[in-house]
mmCIF file of C-alpha atoms in Angstrom:
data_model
loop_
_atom_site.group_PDB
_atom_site.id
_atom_site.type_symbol
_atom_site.label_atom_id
_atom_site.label_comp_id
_atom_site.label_asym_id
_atom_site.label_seq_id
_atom_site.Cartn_x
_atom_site.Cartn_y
_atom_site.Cartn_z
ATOM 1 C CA UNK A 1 172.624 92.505 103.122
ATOM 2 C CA UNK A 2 169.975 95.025 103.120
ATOM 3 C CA UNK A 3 167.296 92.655 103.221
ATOM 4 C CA UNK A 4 168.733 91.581 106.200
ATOM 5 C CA UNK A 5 168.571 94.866 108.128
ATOM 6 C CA UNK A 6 164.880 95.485 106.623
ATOM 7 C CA UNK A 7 162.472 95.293 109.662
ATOM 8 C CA UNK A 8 159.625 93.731 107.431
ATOM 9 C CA UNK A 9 161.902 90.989 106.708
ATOM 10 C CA UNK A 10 161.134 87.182 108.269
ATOM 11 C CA UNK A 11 163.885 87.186 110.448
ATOM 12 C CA UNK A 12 162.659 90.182 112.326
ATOM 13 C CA UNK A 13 158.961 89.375 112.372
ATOM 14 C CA UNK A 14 159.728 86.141 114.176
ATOM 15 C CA UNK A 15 161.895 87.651 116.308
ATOM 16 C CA UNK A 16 159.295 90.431 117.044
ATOM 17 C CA UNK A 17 157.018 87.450 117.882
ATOM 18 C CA UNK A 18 159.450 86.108 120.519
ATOM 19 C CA UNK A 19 160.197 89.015 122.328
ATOM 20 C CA UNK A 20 155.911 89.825 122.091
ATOM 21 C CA UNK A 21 155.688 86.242 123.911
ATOM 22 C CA UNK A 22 158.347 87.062 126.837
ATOM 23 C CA UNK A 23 156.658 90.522 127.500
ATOM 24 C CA UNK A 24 153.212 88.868 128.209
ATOM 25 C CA UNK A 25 154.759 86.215 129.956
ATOM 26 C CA UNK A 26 156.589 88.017 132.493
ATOM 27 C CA UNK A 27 152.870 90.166 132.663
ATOM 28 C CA UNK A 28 151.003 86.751 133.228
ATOM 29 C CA UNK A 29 154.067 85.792 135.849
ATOM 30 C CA UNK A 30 153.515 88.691 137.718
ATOM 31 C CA UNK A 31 149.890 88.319 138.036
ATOM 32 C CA UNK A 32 149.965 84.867 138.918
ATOM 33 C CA UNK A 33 152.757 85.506 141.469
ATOM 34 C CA UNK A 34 150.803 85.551 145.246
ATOM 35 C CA UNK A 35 148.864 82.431 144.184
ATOM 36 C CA UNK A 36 152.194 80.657 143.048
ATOM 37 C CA UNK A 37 153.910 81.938 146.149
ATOM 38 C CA UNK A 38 150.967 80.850 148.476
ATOM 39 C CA UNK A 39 151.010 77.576 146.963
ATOM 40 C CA UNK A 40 154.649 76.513 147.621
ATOM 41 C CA UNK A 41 154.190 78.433 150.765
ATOM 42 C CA UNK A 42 150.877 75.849 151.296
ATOM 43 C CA UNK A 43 153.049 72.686 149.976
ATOM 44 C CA UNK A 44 155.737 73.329 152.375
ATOM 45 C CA UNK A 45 153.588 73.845 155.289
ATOM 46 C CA UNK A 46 150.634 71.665 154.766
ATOM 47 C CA UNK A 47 148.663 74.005 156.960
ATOM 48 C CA UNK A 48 144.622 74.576 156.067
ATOM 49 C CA UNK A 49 145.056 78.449 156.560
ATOM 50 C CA UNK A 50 148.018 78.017 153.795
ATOM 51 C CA UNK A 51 145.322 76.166 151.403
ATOM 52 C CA UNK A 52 142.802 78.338 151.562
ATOM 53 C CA UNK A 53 145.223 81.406 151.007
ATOM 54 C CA UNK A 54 146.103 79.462 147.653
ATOM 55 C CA UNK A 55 142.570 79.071 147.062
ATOM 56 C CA UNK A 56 141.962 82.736 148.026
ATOM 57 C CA UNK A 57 144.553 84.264 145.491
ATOM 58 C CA UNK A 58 144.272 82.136 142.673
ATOM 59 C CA UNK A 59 141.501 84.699 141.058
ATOM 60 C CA UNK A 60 144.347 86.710 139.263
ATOM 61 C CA UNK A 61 145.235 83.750 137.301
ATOM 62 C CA UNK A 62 141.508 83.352 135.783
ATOM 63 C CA UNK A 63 141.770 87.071 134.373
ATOM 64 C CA UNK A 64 145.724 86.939 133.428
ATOM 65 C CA UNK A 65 145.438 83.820 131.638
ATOM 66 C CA UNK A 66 141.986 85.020 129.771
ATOM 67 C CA UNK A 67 143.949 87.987 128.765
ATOM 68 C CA UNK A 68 146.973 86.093 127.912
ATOM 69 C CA UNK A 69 145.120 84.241 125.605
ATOM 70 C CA UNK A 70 142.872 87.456 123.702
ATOM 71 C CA UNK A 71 146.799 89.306 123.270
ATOM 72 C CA UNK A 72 148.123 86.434 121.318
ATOM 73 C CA UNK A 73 145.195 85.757 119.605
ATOM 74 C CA UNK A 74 145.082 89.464 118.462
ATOM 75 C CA UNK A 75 148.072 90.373 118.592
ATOM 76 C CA UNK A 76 150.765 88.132 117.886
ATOM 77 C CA UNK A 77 148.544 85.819 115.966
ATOM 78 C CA UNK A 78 146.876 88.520 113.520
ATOM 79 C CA UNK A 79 148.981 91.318 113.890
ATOM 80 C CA UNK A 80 145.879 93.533 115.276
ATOM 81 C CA UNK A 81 146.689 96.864 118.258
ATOM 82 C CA UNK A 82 149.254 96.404 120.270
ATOM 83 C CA UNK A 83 150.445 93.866 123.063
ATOM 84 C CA UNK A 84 149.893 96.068 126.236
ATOM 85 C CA UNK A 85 146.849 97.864 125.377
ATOM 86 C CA UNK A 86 144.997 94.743 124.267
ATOM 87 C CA UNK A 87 146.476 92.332 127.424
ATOM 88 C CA UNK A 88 145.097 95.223 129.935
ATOM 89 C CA UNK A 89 141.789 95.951 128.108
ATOM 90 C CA UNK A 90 141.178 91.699 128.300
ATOM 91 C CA UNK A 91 142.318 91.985 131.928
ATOM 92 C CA UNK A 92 139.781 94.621 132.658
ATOM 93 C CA UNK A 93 137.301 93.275 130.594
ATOM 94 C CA UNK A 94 137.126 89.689 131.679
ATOM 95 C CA UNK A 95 137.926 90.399 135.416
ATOM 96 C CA UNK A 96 134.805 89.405 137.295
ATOM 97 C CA UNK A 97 134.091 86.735 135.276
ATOM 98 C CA UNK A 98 137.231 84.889 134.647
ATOM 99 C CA UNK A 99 138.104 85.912 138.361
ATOM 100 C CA UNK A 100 135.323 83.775 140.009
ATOM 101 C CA UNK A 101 135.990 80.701 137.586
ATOM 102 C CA UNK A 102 139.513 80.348 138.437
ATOM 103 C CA UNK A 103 138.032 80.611 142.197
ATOM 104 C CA UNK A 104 135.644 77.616 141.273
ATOM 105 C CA UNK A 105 138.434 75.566 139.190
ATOM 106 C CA UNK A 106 140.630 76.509 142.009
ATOM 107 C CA UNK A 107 138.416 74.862 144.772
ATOM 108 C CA UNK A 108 137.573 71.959 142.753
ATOM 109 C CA UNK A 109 140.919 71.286 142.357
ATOM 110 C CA UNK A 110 142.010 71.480 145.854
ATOM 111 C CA UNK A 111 139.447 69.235 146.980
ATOM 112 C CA UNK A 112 139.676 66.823 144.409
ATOM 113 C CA UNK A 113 143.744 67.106 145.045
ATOM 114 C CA UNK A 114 143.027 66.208 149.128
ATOM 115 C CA UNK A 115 140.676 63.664 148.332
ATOM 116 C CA UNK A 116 143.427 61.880 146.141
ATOM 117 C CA UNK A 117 145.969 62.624 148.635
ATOM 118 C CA UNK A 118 143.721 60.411 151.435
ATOM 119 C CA UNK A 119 142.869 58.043 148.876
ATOM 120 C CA UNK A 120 146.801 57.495 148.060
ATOM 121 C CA UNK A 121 147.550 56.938 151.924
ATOM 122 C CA UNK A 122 145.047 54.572 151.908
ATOM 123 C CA UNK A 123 146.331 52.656 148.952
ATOM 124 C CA UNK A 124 150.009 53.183 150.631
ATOM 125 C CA UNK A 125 148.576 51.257 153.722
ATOM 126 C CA UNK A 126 147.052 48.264 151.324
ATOM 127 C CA UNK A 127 143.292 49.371 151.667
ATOM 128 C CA UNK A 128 141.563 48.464 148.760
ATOM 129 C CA UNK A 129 139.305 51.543 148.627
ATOM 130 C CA UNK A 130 142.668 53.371 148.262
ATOM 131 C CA UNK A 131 142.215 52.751 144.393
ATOM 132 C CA UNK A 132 140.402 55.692 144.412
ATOM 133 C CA UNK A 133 142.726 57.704 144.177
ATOM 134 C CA UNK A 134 142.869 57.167 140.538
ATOM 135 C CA UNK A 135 139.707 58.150 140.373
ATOM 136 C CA UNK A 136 140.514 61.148 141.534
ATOM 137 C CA UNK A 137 143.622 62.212 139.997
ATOM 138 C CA UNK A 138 141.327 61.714 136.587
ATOM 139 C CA UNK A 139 138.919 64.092 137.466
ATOM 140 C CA UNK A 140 141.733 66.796 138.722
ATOM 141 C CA UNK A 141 142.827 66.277 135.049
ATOM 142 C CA UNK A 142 139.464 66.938 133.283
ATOM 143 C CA UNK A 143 139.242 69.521 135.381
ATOM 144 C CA UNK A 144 142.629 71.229 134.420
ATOM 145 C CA UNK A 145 141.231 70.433 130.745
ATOM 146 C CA UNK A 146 138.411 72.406 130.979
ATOM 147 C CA UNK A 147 140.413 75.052 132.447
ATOM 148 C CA UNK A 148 142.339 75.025 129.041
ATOM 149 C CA UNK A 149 138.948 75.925 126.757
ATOM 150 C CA UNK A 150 137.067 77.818 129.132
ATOM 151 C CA UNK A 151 139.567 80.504 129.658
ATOM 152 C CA UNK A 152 139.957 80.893 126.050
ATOM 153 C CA UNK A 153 136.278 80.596 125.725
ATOM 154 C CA UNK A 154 135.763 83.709 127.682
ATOM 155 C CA UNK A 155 138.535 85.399 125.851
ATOM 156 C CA UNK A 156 136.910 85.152 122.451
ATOM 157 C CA UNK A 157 133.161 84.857 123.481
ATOM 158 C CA UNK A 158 130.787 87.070 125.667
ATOM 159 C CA UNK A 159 128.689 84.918 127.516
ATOM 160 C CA UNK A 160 127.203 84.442 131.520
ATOM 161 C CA UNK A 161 129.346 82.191 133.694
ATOM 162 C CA UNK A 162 126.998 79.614 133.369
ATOM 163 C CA UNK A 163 127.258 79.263 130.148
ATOM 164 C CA UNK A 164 130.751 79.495 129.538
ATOM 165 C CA UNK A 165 131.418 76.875 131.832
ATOM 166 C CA UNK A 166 128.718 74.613 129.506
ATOM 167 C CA UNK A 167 130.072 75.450 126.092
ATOM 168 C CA UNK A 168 132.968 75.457 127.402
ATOM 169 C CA UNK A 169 133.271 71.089 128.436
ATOM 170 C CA UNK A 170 130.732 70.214 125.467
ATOM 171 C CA UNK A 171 133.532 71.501 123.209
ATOM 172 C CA UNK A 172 136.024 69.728 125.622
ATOM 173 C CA UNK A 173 134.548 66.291 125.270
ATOM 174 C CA UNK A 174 133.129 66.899 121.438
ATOM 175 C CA UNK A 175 136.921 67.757 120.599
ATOM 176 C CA UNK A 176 138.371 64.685 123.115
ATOM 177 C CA UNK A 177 141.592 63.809 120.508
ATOM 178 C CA UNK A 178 142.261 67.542 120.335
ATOM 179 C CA UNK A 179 141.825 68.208 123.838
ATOM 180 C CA UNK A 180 144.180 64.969 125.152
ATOM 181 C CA UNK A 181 146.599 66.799 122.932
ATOM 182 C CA UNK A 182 146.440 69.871 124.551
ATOM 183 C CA UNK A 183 147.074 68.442 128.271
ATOM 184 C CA UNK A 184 149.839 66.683 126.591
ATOM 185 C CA UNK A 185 151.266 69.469 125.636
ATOM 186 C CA UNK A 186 150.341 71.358 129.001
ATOM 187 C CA UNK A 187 152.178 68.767 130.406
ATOM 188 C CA UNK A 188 155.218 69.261 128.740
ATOM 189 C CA UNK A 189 155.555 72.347 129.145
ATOM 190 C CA UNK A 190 154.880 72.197 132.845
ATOM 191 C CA UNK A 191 157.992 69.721 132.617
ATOM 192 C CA UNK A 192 160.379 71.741 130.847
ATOM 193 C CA UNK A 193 159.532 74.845 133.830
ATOM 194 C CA UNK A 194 160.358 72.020 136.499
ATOM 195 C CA UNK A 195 163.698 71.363 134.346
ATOM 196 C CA UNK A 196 164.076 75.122 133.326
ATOM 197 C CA UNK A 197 162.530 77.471 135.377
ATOM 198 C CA UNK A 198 164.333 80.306 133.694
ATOM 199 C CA UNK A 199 161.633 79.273 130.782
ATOM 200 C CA UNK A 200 158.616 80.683 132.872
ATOM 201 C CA UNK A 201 159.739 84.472 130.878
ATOM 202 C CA UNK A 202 158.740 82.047 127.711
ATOM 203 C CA UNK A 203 156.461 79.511 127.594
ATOM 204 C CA UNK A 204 153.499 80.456 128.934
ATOM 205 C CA UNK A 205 152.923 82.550 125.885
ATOM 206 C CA UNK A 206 154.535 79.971 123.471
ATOM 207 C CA UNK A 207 151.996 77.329 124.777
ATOM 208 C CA UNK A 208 148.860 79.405 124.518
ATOM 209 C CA UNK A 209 150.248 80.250 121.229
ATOM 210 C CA UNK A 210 150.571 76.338 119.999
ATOM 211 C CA UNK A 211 146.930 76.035 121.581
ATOM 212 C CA UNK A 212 145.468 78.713 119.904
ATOM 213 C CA UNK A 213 146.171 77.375 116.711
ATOM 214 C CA UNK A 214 144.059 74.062 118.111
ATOM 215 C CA UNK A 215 141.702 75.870 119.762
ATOM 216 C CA UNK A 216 140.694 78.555 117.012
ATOM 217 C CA UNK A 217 140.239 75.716 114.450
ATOM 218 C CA UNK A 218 137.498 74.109 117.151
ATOM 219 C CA UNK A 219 136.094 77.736 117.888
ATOM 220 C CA UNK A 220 135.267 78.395 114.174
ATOM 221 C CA UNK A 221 133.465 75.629 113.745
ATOM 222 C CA UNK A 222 130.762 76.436 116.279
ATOM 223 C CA UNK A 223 130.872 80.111 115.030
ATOM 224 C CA UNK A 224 128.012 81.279 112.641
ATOM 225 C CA UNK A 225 128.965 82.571 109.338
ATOM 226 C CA UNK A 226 128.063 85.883 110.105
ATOM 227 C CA UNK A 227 130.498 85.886 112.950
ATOM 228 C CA UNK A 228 133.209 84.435 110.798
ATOM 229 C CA UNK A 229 132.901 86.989 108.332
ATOM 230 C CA UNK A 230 132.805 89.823 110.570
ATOM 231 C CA UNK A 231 135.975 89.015 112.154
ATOM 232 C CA UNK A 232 137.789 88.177 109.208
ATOM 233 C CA UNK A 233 137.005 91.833 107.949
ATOM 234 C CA UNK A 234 138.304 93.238 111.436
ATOM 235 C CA UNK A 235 141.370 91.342 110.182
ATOM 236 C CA UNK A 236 141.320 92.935 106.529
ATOM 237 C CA UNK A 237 140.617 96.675 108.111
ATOM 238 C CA UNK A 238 143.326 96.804 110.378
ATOM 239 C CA UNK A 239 145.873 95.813 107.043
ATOM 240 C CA UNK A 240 144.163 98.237 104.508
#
């Protein structure tokens, strides 16, 4: 029984872990909120001004989700500093940078999404060039994949914008089985919100946790052994 109340125990790590993953995902919630809100606000209205508003806020979810990402990597991943510090210092950090590539994927997606949209009515109507649409709809989903690496890209690697944005699809498409498994899992998450929106206080930390078990495997092996040593002895240090 007094294993039970020990606070090293299993039991109270794991639960540690959960409550670690609803605190930053009510944080990455709240900084994602005016682009969701513009968005349904866009959807319901269909209005240009609407779309570009969308487009306009979406930079807080480049930085959110690139800190996001560093907190459970550090945090709840290797037990390194603590959950607020490190989610505000990636925030901070990352800011410009993953604020004007959320603005890109943002922009790319919106045009790619009207483009299928017209395609689709055209398809709807029995135009043959209305096939397109499929087209379309693929790219909006390589797109959304190399949202997936890049953000965690920038969360573990200093690099320009440029260059993130590189690295970032060559991993993509040199990974391809790893990174269809990733949208698949995206994807079901993004269906269990639509069934269980009380979830949103959840998952987005439990999926960038599942992915960061994918995505660190791919990171290391593009890492030079210098690098790999160094940060396993940041590990060590924070232990001894």
């Amino acid at each position: 029984m007094g294993d039970f109340f020990n606070l090293d125990n299993k039991f109270f790590q794991g639960l540690s872990k959960v409550v670690d993953c609803v605190i930053l995902s009510v944080l990455w919630v709240f900084c994602c909120i005016p682009m969701a809100t513009t968005f349904f606000l866009a959807w319901q209205s269909a209005s240009v001004f609407g779309w570009i508003l969308c487009w306009l806020t979406s930079f807080l979810a480049g930085p959110a989700t690139t800190a996001l990402y560093y907190a459970v990597n550090k945090v709840i991943r290797h037990g390194r500093s603590y959950l607020w510090k490190e989610y505000w210092h990636a925030f901070k950090s990352n800011f410009k940078q993953a604020a004007l590539a959320a603005l890109i994927l943002t922009g790319v997606v919106l045009f790619l999404g009207l483009d299928c949209y017209i395609m689709y009515q055209f398809a709807a109507q029995g135009q043959k060039s209305g096939v397109l649409y499929v087209v379309f709809l693929v790219l909006i989903v390589l797109v959304v994949m190399l949202a997936v690496y890049l953000f965690a890209y920038m969360a573990r690697f200093e690099n320009s914008l440029g260059q993130s944005f590189k690295n970032a699809a060559l991993i993509a498409v040199a990974n391809l089985p790893w990174s269809l498994l990733l949208l698949v899992l995206l994807a079901a998450s993004a269906f269990g919100l639509w069934m269980l929106p009380w979830l949103m206080i959840l998952l987005p930390a439990v999926y960038i946790l599942v992915a960061n078990f994918i995505l660190e495997r791919i990171f290391r092996k593009y890492m030079s052994a210098e690098d790999l040593e160094a940060e396993q002895e940041r590990n060590q240090e924070f232990f001894n």
